[in-house]
XYZ file of C-alpha atoms in Angstrom:
756
model
C 160.177 158.544 96.004
C 159.335 159.122 99.655
C 156.511 157.145 101.244
C 154.889 158.181 104.527
C 152.996 155.337 106.193
C 150.699 156.101 109.112
C 151.003 153.659 112.021
C 148.245 154.986 114.274
C 146.088 151.854 114.339
C 146.488 148.364 115.835
C 148.659 149.168 118.848
C 148.878 147.228 122.079
C 149.458 149.110 125.340
C 150.115 148.178 128.950
C 149.901 150.637 131.819
C 152.693 149.174 133.879
C 156.422 148.909 133.436
C 156.229 145.450 131.935
C 159.612 145.502 130.267
C 160.544 144.749 126.679
C 158.376 141.964 125.201
C 160.106 139.336 123.084
C 157.037 138.789 120.919
C 153.906 140.709 120.067
C 151.928 141.043 123.348
C 148.457 139.911 122.337
C 147.193 140.209 125.939
C 147.917 143.948 126.257
C 145.106 146.467 125.761
C 144.266 147.532 122.216
C 144.585 151.282 121.555
C 144.792 153.676 118.647
C 146.983 156.734 118.422
C 146.996 159.537 119.372
C 146.921 158.180 122.932
C 147.730 159.282 126.461
C 147.204 157.265 129.618
C 146.331 160.502 131.431
C 143.280 161.343 129.306
C 141.080 161.160 132.415
C 143.246 161.301 135.526
C 145.186 164.276 134.115
C 142.289 166.545 135.077
C 139.572 164.519 136.866
C 140.165 166.125 140.264
C 141.659 163.218 142.178
C 144.693 165.287 143.116
C 147.262 163.267 141.215
C 147.829 161.481 137.935
C 149.727 158.421 136.807
C 153.378 159.187 136.107
C 155.218 156.082 135.021
C 157.028 154.215 132.254
C 154.543 152.320 130.097
C 154.784 150.339 126.885
C 153.343 150.375 123.374
C 153.786 147.627 120.755
C 152.844 147.189 117.111
C 153.658 144.966 114.169
C 154.598 146.403 110.781
C 155.965 145.245 107.453
C 159.075 146.790 105.954
C 158.049 149.187 103.153
C 159.179 148.161 99.700
C 161.662 150.423 97.885
C 162.125 150.216 94.102
C 165.710 151.497 94.375
C 168.503 149.622 96.152
C 169.856 151.015 99.415
C 166.637 152.684 100.578
C 166.254 153.732 104.209
C 163.363 153.396 106.654
C 162.825 155.934 109.436
C 160.508 155.903 112.386
C 158.889 159.334 112.719
C 157.527 160.247 116.168
C 155.991 163.758 116.271
C 156.061 163.711 120.099
C 156.250 161.261 123.004
C 155.665 162.427 126.545
C 158.081 162.940 128.172
C 160.920 160.434 127.499
C 160.876 157.600 124.990
C 162.914 154.485 124.225
C 162.430 152.771 120.856
C 163.004 149.081 120.045
C 162.717 147.190 116.757
C 162.759 143.391 116.817
C 164.122 143.424 120.353
C 166.968 145.870 119.763
C 167.166 149.370 121.199
C 167.401 151.831 118.310
C 166.701 155.242 119.838
C 166.070 157.336 122.930
C 164.660 160.851 123.225
C 164.226 163.309 126.090
C 161.592 166.043 125.799
C 157.888 165.451 125.382
C 156.869 167.955 122.706
C 159.084 167.728 119.632
C 159.574 165.451 116.653
C 162.355 162.886 116.655
C 163.274 160.235 114.114
C 165.193 156.993 114.165
C 166.789 155.172 111.233
C 165.585 151.589 111.715
C 166.641 150.204 108.322
C 169.256 147.777 109.587
C 166.922 146.277 112.188
C 164.018 145.690 109.789
C 163.387 142.276 108.278
C 163.448 142.167 104.506
C 160.300 140.018 104.508
C 157.627 139.391 107.106
C 156.548 141.361 110.148
C 158.630 143.477 112.479
C 157.930 144.196 116.137
C 158.020 147.875 117.100
C 158.007 148.663 120.829
C 158.106 152.135 122.375
C 158.431 152.798 126.094
C 157.127 156.229 127.105
C 157.717 157.794 130.500
C 156.301 160.924 132.098
C 158.219 160.318 135.315
C 160.130 163.221 136.781
C 163.720 163.297 135.539
C 166.201 165.945 136.641
C 167.611 166.316 133.141
C 164.297 166.925 131.372
C 162.063 170.016 131.346
C 159.346 170.748 132.369
C 159.776 169.680 135.977
C 157.609 171.949 138.116
C 154.710 173.774 136.487
C 151.009 174.516 136.759
C 149.792 171.965 134.209
C 149.600 168.212 133.709
C 152.570 166.478 132.071
C 150.671 163.947 129.980
C 152.399 160.710 129.010
C 152.069 158.708 125.834
C 152.271 158.689 122.039
C 149.855 161.575 121.803
C 150.675 162.790 118.254
C 150.838 159.440 116.471
C 153.661 157.544 114.745
C 154.721 157.235 111.084
C 157.146 155.290 108.965
C 159.057 157.236 106.332
C 160.606 155.258 103.498
C 163.146 157.078 101.317
C 165.791 156.199 98.723
C 169.430 156.023 99.797
C 169.830 159.637 98.645
C 167.202 161.799 100.309
C 166.507 165.031 102.094
C 167.811 165.000 105.666
C 165.556 163.461 108.303
C 167.711 163.106 111.411
C 169.075 166.605 112.060
C 166.944 167.766 115.047
C 163.786 166.503 113.349
C 164.207 168.821 110.374
C 161.997 168.706 107.308
C 165.149 168.962 105.196
C 164.065 172.291 103.697
C 164.607 175.748 105.179
C 162.929 178.812 103.639
C 163.190 182.472 104.592
C 161.053 184.870 102.583
C 161.429 188.616 103.116
C 159.906 191.565 101.252
C 162.431 193.464 99.141
C 160.771 196.862 99.568
C 159.860 197.093 95.887
C 156.729 194.934 95.856
C 158.650 191.691 95.512
C 160.450 189.302 97.859
C 163.635 187.344 98.191
C 163.286 183.658 99.026
C 166.392 182.182 100.660
C 166.225 178.397 100.181
C 168.446 175.745 101.679
C 168.122 171.989 101.768
C 170.107 169.273 103.465
C 170.752 166.107 101.483
C 171.981 162.752 102.715
C 173.914 160.424 100.405
C 174.162 162.635 97.312
C 176.953 162.930 94.742
C 177.676 164.985 91.608
C 174.858 163.251 89.729
C 172.169 164.831 91.903
C 170.525 168.223 91.613
C 167.765 170.017 93.530
C 164.947 171.730 91.660
C 163.214 174.442 93.685
C 159.751 175.642 92.658
C 157.744 178.491 94.157
C 154.004 178.472 93.493
C 151.489 181.066 94.583
C 148.313 180.314 96.537
C 146.467 179.667 93.266
C 148.997 177.003 92.292
C 150.744 179.005 89.566
C 154.512 178.691 89.379
C 156.202 182.064 89.962
C 159.873 181.033 90.194
C 162.185 178.062 89.737
C 165.882 177.354 90.374
C 168.189 174.367 89.938
C 171.172 173.724 92.213
C 173.728 170.922 92.582
C 172.942 168.734 95.579
C 176.283 169.452 97.249
C 175.650 173.245 97.130
C 171.892 173.447 97.303
C 171.461 176.877 98.902
C 170.040 179.582 96.659
C 168.296 182.965 96.788
C 165.411 183.571 94.404
C 163.858 186.966 93.706
C 160.135 187.028 92.994
C 159.240 190.439 91.519
C 155.606 190.639 92.672
C 154.293 189.035 95.837
C 151.220 189.144 98.056
C 152.157 189.721 101.666
C 150.993 187.482 104.500
C 149.138 189.266 107.286
C 146.534 188.481 109.939
C 143.560 189.454 107.768
C 144.908 187.931 104.538
C 147.223 185.026 105.399
C 148.500 184.422 101.878
C 150.748 181.376 101.550
C 153.161 180.307 98.822
C 154.212 176.685 98.366
C 157.931 176.043 98.037
C 158.938 172.560 96.914
C 162.333 170.963 96.579
C 162.730 167.950 94.279
C 165.889 165.858 94.475
C 166.712 164.613 90.956
C 169.205 162.253 89.385
C 169.293 162.706 85.621
C 165.691 162.162 84.480
C 164.379 160.755 87.752
C 163.024 162.324 90.938
C 164.311 160.617 94.094
C 162.762 162.620 96.903
C 160.571 165.690 97.459
C 159.752 167.981 100.366
C 157.705 171.171 100.528
C 156.689 174.001 102.834
C 153.963 176.632 102.824
C 155.536 180.051 103.235
C 154.263 183.529 104.021
C 156.091 186.694 103.000
C 156.009 189.293 105.773
C 158.170 191.719 107.697
C 157.785 192.557 111.362
C 159.440 194.414 114.198
C 158.725 195.819 117.644
C 159.144 199.373 118.883
C 158.873 200.550 122.529
C 156.385 203.275 121.567
C 154.720 201.905 118.438
C 154.394 198.293 119.599
C 154.308 195.451 117.082
C 154.670 196.432 113.433
C 153.596 194.020 110.670
C 154.550 194.836 107.077
C 155.240 198.405 108.148
C 151.849 198.873 109.828
C 151.571 199.251 113.647
C 149.479 196.254 114.689
C 148.958 195.795 118.435
C 148.916 192.085 119.158
C 145.895 191.141 121.241
C 145.112 187.514 121.854
C 145.274 184.469 124.060
C 147.458 181.699 125.396
C 146.665 178.079 124.693
C 147.453 174.653 126.159
C 147.067 171.590 123.936
C 144.552 169.482 125.875
C 140.823 168.803 125.941
C 138.384 167.225 128.362
C 138.840 163.463 128.630
C 141.222 163.468 125.689
C 144.167 164.933 127.520
C 146.696 166.081 124.951
C 145.912 163.255 122.497
C 144.315 165.587 119.970
C 143.516 165.015 116.325
C 144.283 167.426 113.502
C 140.613 168.441 113.512
C 140.781 169.164 117.270
C 143.671 171.558 116.661
C 141.888 173.303 113.805
C 138.691 173.569 115.856
C 140.639 175.396 118.578
C 142.156 177.738 116.013
C 138.746 178.527 114.539
C 137.281 179.332 117.974
C 140.172 181.719 118.585
C 139.709 183.284 115.143
C 136.022 183.875 115.896
C 137.123 185.760 119.001
C 138.991 188.185 116.762
C 142.399 187.583 118.317
C 145.442 188.133 116.114
C 148.038 186.434 118.318
C 148.440 183.198 120.278
C 151.049 182.361 122.866
C 151.554 178.597 122.625
C 152.392 177.674 126.195
C 154.603 176.246 127.572
C 156.268 173.945 125.049
C 156.390 173.082 121.371
C 152.898 172.457 119.989
C 151.720 170.214 117.171
C 152.634 170.955 113.579
C 148.896 170.780 112.924
C 148.290 173.807 115.120
C 151.188 175.797 113.652
C 149.759 174.987 110.208
C 146.359 176.279 111.324
C 147.967 179.494 112.571
C 149.707 179.965 109.218
C 146.431 179.468 107.370
C 144.162 181.539 109.624
C 146.532 184.434 110.264
C 147.826 184.431 113.852
C 151.088 185.858 115.138
C 152.568 183.104 117.296
C 154.852 183.142 120.327
C 156.431 179.664 120.467
C 158.458 178.615 123.494
C 160.330 175.852 125.311
C 159.323 174.422 128.722
C 162.071 176.178 130.700
C 159.635 177.086 133.444
C 159.287 178.000 137.122
C 162.500 176.601 138.561
C 165.934 176.097 137.028
C 167.382 172.683 137.839
C 171.046 172.866 138.779
C 171.793 169.596 136.967
C 174.031 170.557 133.985
C 172.181 167.935 131.942
C 168.981 169.968 132.423
C 170.558 172.966 130.701
C 171.650 170.714 127.856
C 168.033 169.593 127.593
C 166.973 173.251 127.304
C 169.446 173.652 124.474
C 168.257 170.539 122.644
C 164.564 171.459 123.031
C 165.299 174.963 121.743
C 167.148 173.566 118.723
C 164.244 171.259 117.965
C 161.699 174.068 118.355
C 163.507 176.442 116.008
C 164.769 173.980 113.397
C 161.471 172.119 113.123
C 159.326 175.257 112.935
C 161.330 177.961 111.177
C 159.257 177.723 107.994
C 156.021 178.814 109.710
C 154.974 182.342 108.765
C 152.867 182.627 111.907
C 155.805 182.253 114.291
C 157.467 185.595 114.970
C 158.776 185.072 118.511
C 160.871 182.428 120.239
C 160.298 182.298 124.009
C 163.216 181.137 126.153
C 161.613 180.832 129.615
C 158.481 181.367 131.693
C 158.270 182.591 135.308
C 161.719 181.189 135.925
C 162.345 183.363 138.989
C 159.832 181.374 141.040
C 162.855 179.230 141.921
C 165.094 182.220 142.704
C 167.880 183.895 140.765
C 171.567 183.133 140.347
C 174.402 184.171 138.098
C 174.154 180.785 136.407
C 170.472 181.331 135.600
C 171.237 184.685 133.984
C 174.161 183.147 132.092
C 171.948 180.323 130.831
C 169.409 182.839 129.530
C 172.092 184.726 127.651
C 173.259 181.460 126.111
C 169.743 180.444 125.062
C 169.099 183.858 123.541
C 172.363 183.730 121.594
C 171.487 180.244 120.352
C 168.130 181.516 119.069
C 169.890 184.230 117.116
C 172.417 181.777 115.719
C 169.706 179.373 114.572
C 167.307 182.043 113.275
C 168.328 185.678 112.983
C 165.024 186.678 111.360
C 162.796 186.355 114.434
C 162.652 188.086 117.791
C 163.302 186.494 121.174
C 161.106 186.997 124.210
C 160.623 186.013 127.838
C 157.650 185.779 130.228
C 158.569 187.262 133.615
C 156.840 186.170 136.804
C 154.951 189.075 138.347
C 157.429 189.706 141.170
C 160.441 190.025 138.825
C 162.168 193.220 140.003
C 162.159 196.230 137.724
C 165.967 196.201 137.887
C 166.354 192.435 137.368
C 169.419 191.305 135.371
C 166.996 189.306 133.216
C 165.881 192.571 131.608
C 167.534 193.345 128.304
C 168.562 189.793 127.418
C 165.788 189.111 124.903
C 164.624 191.410 122.103
C 161.240 192.006 123.739
C 159.784 191.157 127.131
C 156.475 190.415 128.794
C 155.128 190.054 132.323
C 152.645 187.597 133.788
C 150.405 189.746 136.008
C 147.298 188.674 137.875
C 146.475 191.930 139.630
C 142.842 191.564 140.548
C 143.060 187.836 141.126
C 146.138 186.574 142.984
C 146.925 189.962 144.400
C 146.267 193.675 144.365
C 143.337 195.063 142.362
C 142.465 194.948 138.688
C 142.816 198.733 138.655
C 146.531 198.320 139.449
C 147.303 196.840 136.026
C 147.303 200.051 134.005
C 149.431 202.094 136.445
C 151.970 199.279 136.756
C 152.353 199.037 132.982
C 152.700 202.813 132.713
C 155.316 202.927 135.489
C 157.401 200.188 133.850
C 157.144 201.962 130.507
C 158.424 205.191 132.063
C 161.244 203.413 133.882
C 162.313 201.367 130.831
C 161.410 203.447 127.763
C 163.768 201.340 125.636
C 162.093 197.986 126.428
C 159.241 196.650 124.305
C 156.791 195.549 126.991
C 154.015 192.974 126.696
C 151.536 191.239 129.002
C 152.139 187.530 128.526
C 149.575 186.287 131.068
C 146.622 187.822 132.863
C 143.302 186.344 133.908
C 141.095 184.966 136.641
C 139.005 181.886 137.323
C 135.490 181.790 135.947
C 133.332 178.816 136.874
C 129.969 178.859 135.171
C 128.120 177.503 138.232
C 128.774 180.589 140.374
C 126.747 183.793 140.049
C 125.506 186.745 142.024
C 124.534 190.409 141.930
C 127.736 191.628 143.618
C 130.703 189.833 141.980
C 134.016 190.107 143.812
C 137.579 188.873 143.493
C 138.007 185.227 144.485
C 134.310 184.397 144.293
C 135.069 182.372 141.120
C 131.880 183.643 139.518
C 131.375 184.020 135.814
C 130.330 187.610 136.529
C 133.584 188.608 138.239
C 135.628 187.042 135.448
C 133.641 189.104 132.945
C 134.112 192.338 134.931
C 137.833 191.657 135.211
C 138.191 191.164 131.468
C 136.023 194.206 130.736
C 138.590 196.237 132.638
C 141.612 194.543 131.070
C 140.301 194.886 127.518
C 139.918 198.619 128.107
C 143.389 198.906 129.687
C 144.972 197.256 126.667
C 142.966 199.112 124.035
C 144.267 202.436 125.374
C 147.925 201.342 125.332
C 148.900 200.389 121.767
C 152.580 200.516 122.772
C 152.093 197.204 124.584
C 153.486 194.980 121.842
C 151.373 191.958 122.800
C 148.866 190.715 125.335
C 147.783 187.137 125.914
C 144.788 186.182 128.053
C 145.484 183.297 130.387
C 143.868 181.169 129.077
C 141.795 180.548 125.977
C 140.505 177.213 127.292
C 140.297 175.685 130.745
C 143.075 173.096 130.940
C 144.325 170.168 132.976
C 146.328 170.716 136.134
C 145.897 167.600 138.240
C 147.513 169.248 141.265
C 145.009 172.123 141.498
C 142.113 172.301 143.929
C 140.579 175.732 143.727
C 137.119 177.208 143.503
C 135.352 173.914 144.033
C 136.689 172.487 140.753
C 139.823 170.417 141.237
C 142.207 169.054 138.637
C 141.902 172.036 136.300
C 142.846 175.624 135.788
C 139.524 177.361 135.123
C 140.785 180.695 133.808
C 139.727 179.834 130.276
C 137.410 182.016 128.237
C 135.976 178.692 127.037
C 135.366 175.497 129.003
C 137.721 172.563 128.627
C 135.175 170.607 126.571
C 134.819 173.598 124.163
C 131.041 173.502 124.708
C 130.588 176.794 126.552
C 131.958 180.222 125.750
C 131.940 182.142 129.025
C 130.703 185.735 129.090
C 134.331 186.912 129.228
C 134.849 185.456 125.740
C 132.395 187.947 124.301
C 133.934 191.109 125.720
C 137.025 190.363 123.635
C 134.891 189.522 120.640
C 133.328 192.962 121.009
C 136.774 194.595 121.081
C 138.622 192.465 118.511
C 136.173 191.038 115.977
C 134.974 193.609 113.448
C 131.956 191.508 112.443
C 128.822 193.034 114.057
C 127.835 191.231 117.254
C 125.764 191.548 120.407
C 125.854 189.318 123.487
C 123.672 189.180 126.600
C 125.684 188.341 129.712
C 124.371 186.287 132.621
C 122.319 183.646 130.824
C 123.562 181.032 133.303
C 122.563 183.360 136.155
C 119.135 182.103 135.283
C 117.319 182.420 138.619
C 117.467 185.841 140.261
C 115.953 187.389 143.352
C 115.192 191.044 144.049
C 113.020 193.753 142.617
C 115.522 194.715 139.931
C 118.455 193.071 138.253
C 121.365 194.257 136.135
C 121.590 193.190 132.521
C 124.981 193.623 130.870
C 125.321 193.571 127.106
C 128.516 193.404 125.025
C 128.492 194.735 121.476
C 130.823 196.309 118.944
C 127.932 198.415 117.701
C 127.379 202.008 118.939
C 123.816 201.487 120.184
C 121.931 198.661 121.895
C 118.184 198.296 122.511
C 116.951 196.042 125.308
C 113.544 194.365 125.261
C 111.875 192.815 128.310
C 109.039 190.417 127.564
C 108.644 191.956 124.127
C 108.493 195.567 125.327
C 111.271 198.074 124.728
C 113.029 198.627 128.052
C 115.627 201.133 126.915
C 118.180 202.239 124.355
C 121.801 203.031 125.196
C 124.859 204.355 123.424
C 128.175 203.147 124.833
C 131.556 201.667 123.941
C 131.458 197.849 124.083
C 129.673 197.536 127.482
C 125.990 198.429 127.932
C 124.391 198.170 131.388
C 120.624 198.151 131.993
C 118.676 197.885 135.235
C 115.347 196.112 134.777
C 112.474 195.010 136.984
C 111.609 191.374 136.373
C 108.081 190.101 136.746
C 107.562 186.955 138.889
C 108.325 183.785 136.982
C 109.978 183.660 133.574
C 111.133 186.728 131.665
C 112.273 186.937 128.066
C 115.124 189.374 127.468
C 116.354 190.391 124.018
C 119.211 192.696 123.037
C 119.305 194.268 119.579
C 122.203 196.096 117.943
C 121.705 196.877 114.281
C 120.858 193.571 112.616
C 122.216 191.540 115.536
C 119.990 189.887 118.153
C 120.582 187.854 121.296
C 117.976 186.482 123.700
C 117.833 184.697 127.042
C 115.298 183.644 129.657
C 115.592 184.697 133.318
C 113.357 183.498 136.154
C 112.583 185.777 139.064
C 112.612 183.745 142.304
C 112.271 184.470 146.003
C 115.682 182.999 146.820
C 118.597 182.283 144.540
C 120.011 178.734 144.482
C 122.696 178.060 147.087
C 124.858 176.471 144.389
C 125.429 179.949 142.940
C 127.816 180.808 145.807
C 130.991 178.885 146.580
C 130.850 178.088 150.340
C 134.515 178.916 150.924
C 133.948 182.516 149.774
C 132.294 183.262 153.110
C 134.577 180.885 154.994
C 137.658 182.738 153.753
C 136.455 186.097 155.118
C 135.652 184.457 158.454
C 139.047 182.747 158.412
C 140.913 186.035 158.099
C 138.922 187.474 161.013
C 139.640 184.411 163.141
C 143.314 184.608 162.202
C 143.623 188.067 163.704
C 141.614 187.126 166.779
C 144.368 184.673 167.692
C 146.924 187.486 167.850
C 145.561 189.071 171.026
C 147.150 192.415 171.876
C 150.169 192.033 169.586
C 151.293 195.314 168.055
C 151.209 194.474 164.333
C 152.577 197.889 163.388
C 155.846 197.304 165.225
C 158.932 196.565 163.074
C 159.222 192.895 162.199
C 161.995 190.904 163.850
C 164.003 187.997 162.470
C 165.833 186.398 165.427
C 168.548 183.788 164.844
C 167.460 180.181 165.094
C 163.767 181.006 164.581
C 161.524 180.685 161.555
C 160.238 183.790 159.781
C 158.408 184.815 156.616
C 161.668 185.060 154.676
C 162.378 181.344 155.019
C 161.725 179.162 151.995
C 158.682 176.919 152.241
C 160.842 173.816 151.867
C 162.795 174.885 154.979
C 159.619 175.673 156.927
C 158.328 172.187 156.056
C 160.969 170.672 158.333
C 158.872 171.797 161.281
C 155.284 170.451 161.417
C 154.275 173.348 163.692
C 155.725 176.021 161.393
C 154.249 174.310 158.358
C 150.775 174.201 159.874
C 150.815 177.945 160.570
C 152.210 178.746 157.118
C 149.787 176.488 155.260
C 146.855 178.216 156.889
C 148.267 181.620 155.972
C 148.915 180.636 152.346
C 145.393 179.263 152.051
C 143.975 182.547 153.328
C 146.277 184.691 151.184
C 146.144 182.819 147.885
C 143.507 180.079 148.257
C 146.150 177.465 147.450
C 146.332 174.239 149.420
C 149.928 173.878 150.554
C 151.497 170.648 151.819
C 154.819 168.927 151.063
C 154.514 166.551 148.133
C 150.921 167.583 147.430
C 149.509 169.780 144.687
C 151.916 172.337 143.305
C 154.430 171.921 146.121
C 157.357 171.320 143.771
C 156.706 174.641 142.055
C 156.076 176.620 145.246
C 158.587 175.143 147.690
C 161.325 177.600 146.713
C 159.101 180.598 147.474
C 158.873 182.412 150.794
C 155.688 183.330 152.673
C 156.773 186.951 152.345
C 156.756 186.678 148.542
C 153.372 184.953 148.535
C 151.783 187.577 150.776
C 153.251 190.273 148.515
C 151.604 188.539 145.570
C 148.276 188.754 147.405
C 148.895 192.457 147.920
C 145.834 194.509 148.795
C 143.697 191.360 148.943
C 145.102 190.785 152.433
C 144.301 193.124 155.314
C 146.949 195.324 156.874
C 149.116 193.453 159.352
C 148.718 189.987 157.825
C 152.415 189.509 157.008
C 153.405 190.862 160.414
C 151.009 188.487 162.145
C 152.391 185.478 160.301
C 155.952 186.471 161.082
C 155.024 186.982 164.743
C 153.826 183.395 164.931
C 156.766 181.924 163.036
C 159.444 183.585 165.192
C 158.061 181.691 168.174
C 159.128 178.402 166.561
C 162.682 177.063 166.787
C 164.465 175.847 163.700
C 165.756 172.266 164.048
C 169.415 171.877 164.882
């Protein structure tokens, strides 16, 4: 029978490209898996992180097998981003793609007796044939999901076909209270003496169906007359096992936990689960944590899932790559609808090998995860038009979509469009459903523009199922104030933004899904924004999972049916002024507010309750009550609020815009823009502008004012942004920028000659 041997302990690691050791390297550092060498520098704010090829080594003994001809496989659930595998000095495998399982048959290289030397070289260096290449997150390197040995008899369920489990199950309701289970297994080394016994057991462990098939024709469909459906509130799971037998002996066994459910999307009704319209409202998630990087344990993954479940979300977009089997398992068990995707992101590389890598990563994603009840959507790209459009890009999307359908016809395909994707883009209509990443109210325009934009798209494309795949804004728990505004990075503005967005979405059930960007702050070593570098701080929860920001609780009020009340502004703990605003979130119809033990007022409202109170000098105790729920906080009235509450660059940015215009003199900014030959202009790509230091200096200042991004060749997110134009970036900023800003930038650029 199969043995799975964990190899996570007793590794040696060296953080330099030391080359293949000929013997066990006792002088290397000792580490345990999961491990990444970017656990700190991947988000510590130093502006860069270590991207190299580094080496792991471990000794192991060959597992014993009672039957002759047994095989030994190395099982690597993920290695970021490329990996080369050696056993006893011989290269046995190579894998490109940092997020999926791959296996290597190492039987012939293993010693029959004594110790073997296993060496794995991992690289997170940029490689033109491997996605992701340019994106707004850290590409962690290392063996961050552990390593196993799998010992099997000569005849066994398949292990090498795209990392498969060897068992594929599709379970669909039959419309009569039962379900049909379509089972298929792949077997290596079988003959006419072998059979496969399939068993289906319910969640209580009782067998409800069984079937026997010859190993060379192991596919079968089994009808189960009465089933319990899987849904978000009751994620009921069956266990399907396949036992490979020869006469009276079991050789190998695999199993999967399966949910029976039906789903679809409709342009007007939105997402439909088991025949019931069920708007999907939830979050996106990256797989990293503070000072762990992406080297997470099974418990870390389950902790994240539980925090999201407490929020009341019913969907998770797992961005922007294949996540751990542990997290997919948690989603199956807790009842989330999952959007799973490949890292085809930002910019399409023209290298044909890169498209082949997309294909291989998509095959691994689908084949390795098709048994998960939670997964209903396969995502084929994210914000890919940042790098521009071409016929080849459209063709590649059609090919990826067709491949999804070939591999798994039971699920829907989707895509996440960058905000500026035209309404008539040829990328529309390729996938079954679509979503947009919009940051109106943060990177551009106003939060109030979100609803009208969604309505306009819906009117223009009544046949397209539309979702909102990303939306959000930075919220840094240091910053506070009585008048929150866009780009002040305050916890208060983030909460106001999400108050608005939660209301927008609740009134539009036809939006098939929405995903907050992001559930947790996450590592992006290239970022330097809002006084916190190395991270994207749009999370509803901090990267260490210690603090749920106020914005977390507005969604809990909308999505979680369990009674709750939450006082906002507890970290805005020192306040000046005669009165202050107290905001309360609750899913109850009425909230009472108490100030220093005295009833201050009672309000009826929908989710958001706003009180104005007069604080006494010194400390004040504030309590909110809604039904049986209570929440309390302490606020100190002070003469002057701490300077740390306001990010200095908030005021500097406003002054910078004013100074920008003062440089323009008497220029008529309402005159038609000109684009003379041989001169730079706002329609030039940033990578072309970078050829002129003078043009780059002007443009960098403009981009900083318009978007708050630092822009310099080779620094930060340059690789992702270099294909954009200043015109596109100013359009993204929209109403955030004063009238005439684009014209003023163009007026300066057309004074600068392009190099010959």
